[in-house]
Coordinates of C-alpha atoms in Angstrom, one line a residue:
Chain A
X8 CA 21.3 -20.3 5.4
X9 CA 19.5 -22.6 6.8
X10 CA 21.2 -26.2 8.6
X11 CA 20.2 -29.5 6.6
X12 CA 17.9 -31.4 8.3
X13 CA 16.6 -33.4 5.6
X14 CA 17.7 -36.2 3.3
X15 CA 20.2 -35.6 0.4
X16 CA 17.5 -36.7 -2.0
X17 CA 15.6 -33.0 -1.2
X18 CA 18.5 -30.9 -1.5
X19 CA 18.2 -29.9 -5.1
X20 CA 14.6 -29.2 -4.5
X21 CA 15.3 -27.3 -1.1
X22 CA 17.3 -24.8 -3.8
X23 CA 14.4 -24.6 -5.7
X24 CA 12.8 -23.3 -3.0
X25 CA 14.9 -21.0 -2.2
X26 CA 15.1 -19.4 -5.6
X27 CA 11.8 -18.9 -5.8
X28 CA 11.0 -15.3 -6.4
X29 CA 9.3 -12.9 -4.4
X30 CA 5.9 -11.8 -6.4
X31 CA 4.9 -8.1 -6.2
X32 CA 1.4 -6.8 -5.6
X33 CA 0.1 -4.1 -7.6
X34 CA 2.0 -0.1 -7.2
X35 CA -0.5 1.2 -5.3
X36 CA -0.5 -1.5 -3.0
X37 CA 1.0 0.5 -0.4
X38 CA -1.3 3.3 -0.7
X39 CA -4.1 1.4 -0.2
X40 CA -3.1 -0.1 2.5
X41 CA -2.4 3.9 4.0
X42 CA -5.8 4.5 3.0
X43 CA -6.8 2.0 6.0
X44 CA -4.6 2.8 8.4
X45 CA -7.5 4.8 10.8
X46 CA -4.3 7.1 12.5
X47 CA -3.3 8.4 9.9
X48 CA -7.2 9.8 8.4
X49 CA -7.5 12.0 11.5
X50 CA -10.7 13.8 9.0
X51 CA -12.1 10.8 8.4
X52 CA -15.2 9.9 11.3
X53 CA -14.2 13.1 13.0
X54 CA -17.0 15.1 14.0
X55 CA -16.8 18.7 12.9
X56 CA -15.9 20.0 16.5
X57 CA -15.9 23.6 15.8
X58 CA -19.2 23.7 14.7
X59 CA -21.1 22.2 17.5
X60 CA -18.8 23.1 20.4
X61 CA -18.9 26.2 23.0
X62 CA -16.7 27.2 25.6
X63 CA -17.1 26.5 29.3
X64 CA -15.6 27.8 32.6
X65 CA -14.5 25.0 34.9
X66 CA -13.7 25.6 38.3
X67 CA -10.4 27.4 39.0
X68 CA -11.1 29.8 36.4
X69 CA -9.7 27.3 33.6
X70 CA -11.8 27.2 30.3
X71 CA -11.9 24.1 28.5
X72 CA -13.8 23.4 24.7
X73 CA -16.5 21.0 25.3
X74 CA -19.1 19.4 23.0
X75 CA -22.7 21.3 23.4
X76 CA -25.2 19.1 24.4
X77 CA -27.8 18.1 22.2
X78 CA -31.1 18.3 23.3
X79 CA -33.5 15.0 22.4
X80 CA -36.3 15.9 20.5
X81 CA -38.7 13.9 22.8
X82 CA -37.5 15.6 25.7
X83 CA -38.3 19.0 23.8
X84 CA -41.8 18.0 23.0
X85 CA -42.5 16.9 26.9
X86 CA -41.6 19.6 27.9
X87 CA -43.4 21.8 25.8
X88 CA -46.4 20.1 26.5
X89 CA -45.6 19.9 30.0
X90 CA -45.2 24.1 29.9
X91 CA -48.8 24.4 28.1
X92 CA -50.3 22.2 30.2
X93 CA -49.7 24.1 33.2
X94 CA -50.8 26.9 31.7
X95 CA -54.1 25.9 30.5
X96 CA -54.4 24.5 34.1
X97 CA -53.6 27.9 35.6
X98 CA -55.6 29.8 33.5
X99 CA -59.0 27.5 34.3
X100 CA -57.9 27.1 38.4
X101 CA -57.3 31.4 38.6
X102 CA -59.1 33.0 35.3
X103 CA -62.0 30.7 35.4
X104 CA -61.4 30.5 31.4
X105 CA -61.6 26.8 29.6
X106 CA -58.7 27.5 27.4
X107 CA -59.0 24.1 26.2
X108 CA -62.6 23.9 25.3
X109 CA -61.8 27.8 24.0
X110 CA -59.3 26.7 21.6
X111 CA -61.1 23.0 20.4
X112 CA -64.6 24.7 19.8
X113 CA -62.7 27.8 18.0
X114 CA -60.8 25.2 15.6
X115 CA -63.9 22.8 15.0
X116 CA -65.8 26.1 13.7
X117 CA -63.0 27.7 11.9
X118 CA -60.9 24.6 10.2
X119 CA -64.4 22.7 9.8
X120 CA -65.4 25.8 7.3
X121 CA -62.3 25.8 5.6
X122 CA -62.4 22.0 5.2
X123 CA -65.4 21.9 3.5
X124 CA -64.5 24.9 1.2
X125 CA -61.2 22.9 0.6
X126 CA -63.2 19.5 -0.3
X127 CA -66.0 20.9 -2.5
X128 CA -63.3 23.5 -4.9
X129 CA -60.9 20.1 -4.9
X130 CA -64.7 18.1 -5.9
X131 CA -64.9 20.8 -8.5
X132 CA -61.3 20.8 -10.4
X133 CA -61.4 17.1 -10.6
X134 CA -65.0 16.7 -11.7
X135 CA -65.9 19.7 -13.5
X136 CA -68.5 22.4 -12.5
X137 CA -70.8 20.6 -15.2
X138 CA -70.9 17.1 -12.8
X139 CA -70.8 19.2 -9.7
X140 CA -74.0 20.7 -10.8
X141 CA -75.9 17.3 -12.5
X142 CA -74.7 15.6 -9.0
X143 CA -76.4 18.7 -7.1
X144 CA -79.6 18.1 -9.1
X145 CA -80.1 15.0 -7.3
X146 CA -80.7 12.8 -10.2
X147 CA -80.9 8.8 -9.7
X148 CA -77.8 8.7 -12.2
X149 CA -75.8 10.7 -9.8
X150 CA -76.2 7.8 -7.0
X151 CA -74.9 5.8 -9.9
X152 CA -72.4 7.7 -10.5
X153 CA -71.0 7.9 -6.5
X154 CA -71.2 4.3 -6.5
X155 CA -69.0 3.7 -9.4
X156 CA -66.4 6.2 -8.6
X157 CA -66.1 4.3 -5.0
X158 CA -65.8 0.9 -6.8
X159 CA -63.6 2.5 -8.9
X160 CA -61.2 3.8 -6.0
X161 CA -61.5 0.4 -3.9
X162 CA -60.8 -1.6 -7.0
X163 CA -57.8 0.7 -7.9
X164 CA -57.0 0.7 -4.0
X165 CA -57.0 -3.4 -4.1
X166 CA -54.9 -3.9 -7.2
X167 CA -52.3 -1.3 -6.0
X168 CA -51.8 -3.8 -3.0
X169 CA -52.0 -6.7 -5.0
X170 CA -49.2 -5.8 -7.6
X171 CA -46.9 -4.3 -4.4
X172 CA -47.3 -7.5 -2.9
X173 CA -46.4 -9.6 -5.7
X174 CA -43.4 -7.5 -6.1
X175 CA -42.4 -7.4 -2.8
X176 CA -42.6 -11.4 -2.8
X177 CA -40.6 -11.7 -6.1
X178 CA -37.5 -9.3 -4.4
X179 CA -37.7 -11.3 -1.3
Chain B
X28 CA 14.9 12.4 15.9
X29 CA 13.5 11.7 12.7
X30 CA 16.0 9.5 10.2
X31 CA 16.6 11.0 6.6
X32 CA 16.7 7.2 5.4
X33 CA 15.3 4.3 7.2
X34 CA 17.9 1.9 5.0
X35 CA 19.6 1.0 8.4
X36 CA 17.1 1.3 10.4
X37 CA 16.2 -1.8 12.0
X38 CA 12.5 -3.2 11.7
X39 CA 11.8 -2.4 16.1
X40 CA 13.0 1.0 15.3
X41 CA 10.9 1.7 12.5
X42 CA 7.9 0.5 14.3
X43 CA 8.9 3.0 16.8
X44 CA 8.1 5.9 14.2
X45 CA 5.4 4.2 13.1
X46 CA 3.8 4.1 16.8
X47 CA 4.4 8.3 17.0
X48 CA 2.0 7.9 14.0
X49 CA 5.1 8.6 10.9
X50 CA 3.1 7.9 7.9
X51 CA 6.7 7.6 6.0
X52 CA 7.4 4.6 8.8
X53 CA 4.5 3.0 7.5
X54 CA 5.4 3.1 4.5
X55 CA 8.7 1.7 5.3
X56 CA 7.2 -1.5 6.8
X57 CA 4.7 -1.8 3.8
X58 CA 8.4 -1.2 1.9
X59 CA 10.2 -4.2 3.4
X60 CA 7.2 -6.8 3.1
X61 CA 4.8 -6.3 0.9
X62 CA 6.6 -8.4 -1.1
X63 CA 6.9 -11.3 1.1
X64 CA 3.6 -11.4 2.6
X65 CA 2.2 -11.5 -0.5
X66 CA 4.0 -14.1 -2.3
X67 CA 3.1 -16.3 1.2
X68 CA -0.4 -15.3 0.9
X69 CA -0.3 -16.2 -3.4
X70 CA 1.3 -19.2 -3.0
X71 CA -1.4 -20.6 -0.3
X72 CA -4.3 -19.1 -2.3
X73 CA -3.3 -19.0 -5.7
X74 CA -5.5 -16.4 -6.9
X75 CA -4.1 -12.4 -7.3
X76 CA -6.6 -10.4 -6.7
X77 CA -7.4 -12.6 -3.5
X78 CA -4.2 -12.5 -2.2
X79 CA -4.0 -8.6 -2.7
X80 CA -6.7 -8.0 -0.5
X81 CA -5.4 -10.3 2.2
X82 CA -2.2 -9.2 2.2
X83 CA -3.8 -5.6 2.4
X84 CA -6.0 -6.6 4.7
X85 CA -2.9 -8.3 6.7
X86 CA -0.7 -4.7 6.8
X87 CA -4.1 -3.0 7.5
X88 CA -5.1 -5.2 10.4
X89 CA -1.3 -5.2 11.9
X90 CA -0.4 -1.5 11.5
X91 CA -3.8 -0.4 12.7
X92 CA -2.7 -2.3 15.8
X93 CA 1.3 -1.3 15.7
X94 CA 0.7 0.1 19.6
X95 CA 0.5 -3.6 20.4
X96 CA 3.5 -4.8 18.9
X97 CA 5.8 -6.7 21.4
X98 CA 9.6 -5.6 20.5
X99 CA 10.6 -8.7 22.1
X100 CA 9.5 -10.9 18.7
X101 CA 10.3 -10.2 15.1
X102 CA 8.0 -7.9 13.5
X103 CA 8.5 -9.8 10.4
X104 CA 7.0 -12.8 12.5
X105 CA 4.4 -10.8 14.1
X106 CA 3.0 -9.8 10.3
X107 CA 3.3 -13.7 8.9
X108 CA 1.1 -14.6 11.6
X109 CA -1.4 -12.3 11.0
X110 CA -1.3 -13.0 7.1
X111 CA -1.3 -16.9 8.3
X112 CA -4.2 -16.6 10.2
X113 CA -6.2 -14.1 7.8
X114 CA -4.7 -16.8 4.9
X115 CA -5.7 -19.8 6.5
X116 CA -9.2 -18.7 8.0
X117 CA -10.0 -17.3 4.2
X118 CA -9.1 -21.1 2.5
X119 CA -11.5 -22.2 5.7
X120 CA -14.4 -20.0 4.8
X121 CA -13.9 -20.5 0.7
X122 CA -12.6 -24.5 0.8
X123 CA -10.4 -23.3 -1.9
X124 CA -8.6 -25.2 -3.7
X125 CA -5.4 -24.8 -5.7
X126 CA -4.1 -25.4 -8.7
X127 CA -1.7 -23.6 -11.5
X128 CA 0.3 -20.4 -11.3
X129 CA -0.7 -19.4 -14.7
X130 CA -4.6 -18.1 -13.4
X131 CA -6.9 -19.2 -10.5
X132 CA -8.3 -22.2 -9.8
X133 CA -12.0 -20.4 -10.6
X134 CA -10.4 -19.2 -14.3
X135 CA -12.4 -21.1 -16.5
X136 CA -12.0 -18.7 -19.2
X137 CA -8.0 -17.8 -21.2
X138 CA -9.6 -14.1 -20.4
X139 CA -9.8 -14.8 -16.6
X140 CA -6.7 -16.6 -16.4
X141 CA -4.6 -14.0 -17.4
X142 CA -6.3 -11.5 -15.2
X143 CA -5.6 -13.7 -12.0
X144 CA -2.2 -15.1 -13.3
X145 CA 1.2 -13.5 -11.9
X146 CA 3.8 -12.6 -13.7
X147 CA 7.4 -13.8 -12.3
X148 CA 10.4 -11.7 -13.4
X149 CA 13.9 -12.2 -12.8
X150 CA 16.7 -9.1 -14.1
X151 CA 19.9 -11.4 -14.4
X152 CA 19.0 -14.4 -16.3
X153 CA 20.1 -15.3 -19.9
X154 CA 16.5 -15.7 -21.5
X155 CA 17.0 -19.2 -22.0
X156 CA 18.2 -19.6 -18.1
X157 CA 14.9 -17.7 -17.6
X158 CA 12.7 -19.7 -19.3
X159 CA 14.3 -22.7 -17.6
X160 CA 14.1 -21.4 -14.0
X161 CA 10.7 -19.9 -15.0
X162 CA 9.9 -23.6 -15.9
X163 CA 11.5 -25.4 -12.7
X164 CA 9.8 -22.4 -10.9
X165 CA 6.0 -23.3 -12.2
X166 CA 6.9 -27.2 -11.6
X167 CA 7.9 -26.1 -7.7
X168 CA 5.0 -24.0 -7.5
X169 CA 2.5 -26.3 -8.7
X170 CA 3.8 -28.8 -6.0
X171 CA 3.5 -26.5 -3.7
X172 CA 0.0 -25.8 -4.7
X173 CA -1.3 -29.5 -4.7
X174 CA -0.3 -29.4 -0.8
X175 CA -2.5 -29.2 2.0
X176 CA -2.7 -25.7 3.3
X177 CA -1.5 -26.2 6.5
X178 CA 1.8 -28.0 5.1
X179 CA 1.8 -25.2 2.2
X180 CA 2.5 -22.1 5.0
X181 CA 5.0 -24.2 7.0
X182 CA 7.4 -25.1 4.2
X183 CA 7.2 -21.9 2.4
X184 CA 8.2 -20.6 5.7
X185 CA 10.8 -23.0 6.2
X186 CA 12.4 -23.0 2.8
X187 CA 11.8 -19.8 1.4
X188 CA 11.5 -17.8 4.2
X189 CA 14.2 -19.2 6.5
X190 CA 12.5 -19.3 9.5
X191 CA 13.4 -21.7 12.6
X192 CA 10.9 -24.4 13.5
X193 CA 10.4 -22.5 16.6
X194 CA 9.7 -19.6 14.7
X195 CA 7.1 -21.6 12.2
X196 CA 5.2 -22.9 15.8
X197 CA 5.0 -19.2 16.9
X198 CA 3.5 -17.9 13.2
X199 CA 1.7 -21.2 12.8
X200 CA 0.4 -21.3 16.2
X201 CA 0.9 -25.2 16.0
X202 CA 2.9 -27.3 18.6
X203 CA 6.5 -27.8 17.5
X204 CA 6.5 -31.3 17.0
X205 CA 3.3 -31.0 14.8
X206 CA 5.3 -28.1 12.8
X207 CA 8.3 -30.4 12.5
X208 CA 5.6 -33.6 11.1
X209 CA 4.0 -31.1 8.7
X210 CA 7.1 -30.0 7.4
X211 CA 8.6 -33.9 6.7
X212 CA 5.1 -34.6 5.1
X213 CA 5.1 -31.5 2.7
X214 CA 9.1 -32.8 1.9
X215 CA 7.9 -36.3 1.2
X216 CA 5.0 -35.2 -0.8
X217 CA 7.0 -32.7 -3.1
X218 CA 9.4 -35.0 -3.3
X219 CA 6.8 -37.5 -4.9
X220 CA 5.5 -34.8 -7.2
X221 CA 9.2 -33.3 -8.2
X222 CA 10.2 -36.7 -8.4
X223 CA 12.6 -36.5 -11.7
X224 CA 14.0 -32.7 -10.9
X225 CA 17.7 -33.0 -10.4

């Protein structure tokens, strides 16, 4: 009990205050707040250790579980290109062979074939064999033609921008 | 040596379990106060869902931090500060006001209002005691609810929860004379709003 250090006039509203009740969350208040409580997750954020860990001997014959290293990706690539590099270097200083100019003229005249076979059966699907052939007959039509599939494309091109930028504007 | 019961346990030896990382210690703590943290933190916001996710935030914050819990203060004063703080920087960001222990002050619909209103219950009155304290009770509470904040946390804590004015300073982290001026003010302003009770 407390000691009355205010005027009598506040006493029967001190009582009052001391009857008031205690209000009660909801029942699952207190698993909730467990739910928070980081110690007692230990699963939750851990990483899974025993699938990216290998074992190491440290000095005094002890072994110890430590976390494999992960490799960066960038660093890879430098290196790999690094490692062919030196190669190719090698190969011109000792061989006297361009592997370089070798390999660039060898995919120039082998994926510049393929390309064009690619481009002129892809030409074909999506125009037909009929406007493949009127377009080969050189016609004054077929000029027509190229120019109004390329308007066609830019115009479709420019209002796909347009409408993505309205949109964009009206989320922002 | 783990206790069967924590019933007389004291609260420094609970947190003790609690900092060897006994879920069932937590749960103790969460036992002995939810309810008391949670009427502070109601009766300064007003609103029940709000004050739910304080006071969980509250427990969450102080538990999660149990390993820096000084045995030389009350634990029980160590978790009203927190709530205090977490209470009274919430009314800062939100500039909430108060008003009626039937809903929130937001309820602008009968629908809302019952969602955000709390129900009070009491097992040993006669019903028409009941309905009388129940009545006495809203007029308290609504006095308390047209205080300022500040004067709101350090008569609950004074009144209700029996704390010393030293205490109140500590939770409040207010100078003692301000805690004792605050505390005269909220008394002369309930008075003038309770002005008929007897």
């Amino acid at each position: 009990m407390i000691e009355h250090d205010f005027p009598e006039e506040f006493v029967p509203i001190a009582a009052e205050l001391q009857r008031l009740p205690y209000l009660s969350p909801s029942r699952d208040f207190a698993d909730r707040v467990i739910a928070g409580i980081d110690r007692l997750q230990p699963a939750r954020g851990a990483a899974p250790a025993v699938a990216s860990r290998h074992l190491e001997l440290h000095q005094g014959g002890r072994q110890a579980v430590v976390p494999r290293r992960k490799i960066g990706l960038v660093r890879a690539t430098t290196k790999t290109a690094a490692v062919v590099g030196l190669v190719a270097v090698a190969a011109f200083m000792f061989l006297e062979i361009d592997v370089l100019t070798a390999i660039l003229s060898a995919a120039v005249t082998q994926y510049g074939f393929v390309l064009a076979a690619v481009g002129a059966q892809a030409g074909a699907m999506v125009l037909g064999p009929s406007t493949i052939a009127y377009l080969q007959s050189g016609a004054l039509e077929a000029v027509l033609l190229y120019l109004t599939l390329a308007v066609g494309m830019i115009g479709g091109y420019a209002a796909i921008r347009t409408a993505a930028h309205i949109a964009k504007a009206k989320a922002a | 040596m783990t206790p069967k019961s924590y019933t007389d346990v004291s609260d420094q030896q609970v947190v003790v379990f609690a900092q060897e990382g006994r879920e069932d210690a937590y749960r103790e703590l969460i036992k002995r106060y939810e309810r008391p943290v949670f009427s502070l933190i109601y009766r300064m916001v007003r609103d029940k869902e709000t004050a739910e996710d304080l006071a969980q935030e509250t427990f969450i914050k102080v538990l999660n931090n149990i390993d820096r819990y000084r045995p030389e203060f009350k634990f029980s004063s160590w978790l009203f500060k927190i709530a205090n703080n977490i209470t009274i920087d919430h009314l800062r960001r939100r500039q909430v006001d108060t008003i009626s222990i039937e809903g929130a002050p937001d309820a602008v619909t009968a629908e809302r209002a019952r969602a955000t209103a709390v129900t009070i219950t009491s097992g040993t009155e006669s019903p028409l005691e009941e309905l009388e304290s129940r009545e006495l009770g809203a007029q308290i509470e609504s006095a308390i609810a047209k205080l300022r904040p500040e004067y709101r946390a350090c008569i609950i804590l004074r009144h209700v929860e029996d704390y010393s004015y030293d205490e109140i300073a500590e939770i409040v982290k207010l100078p003692l004379g301000t805690v004792k001026t605050y505390i005269h003010r909220a008394r002369q302003e309930l008075r003038e709003y309770l002005g008929d009770l007897k």
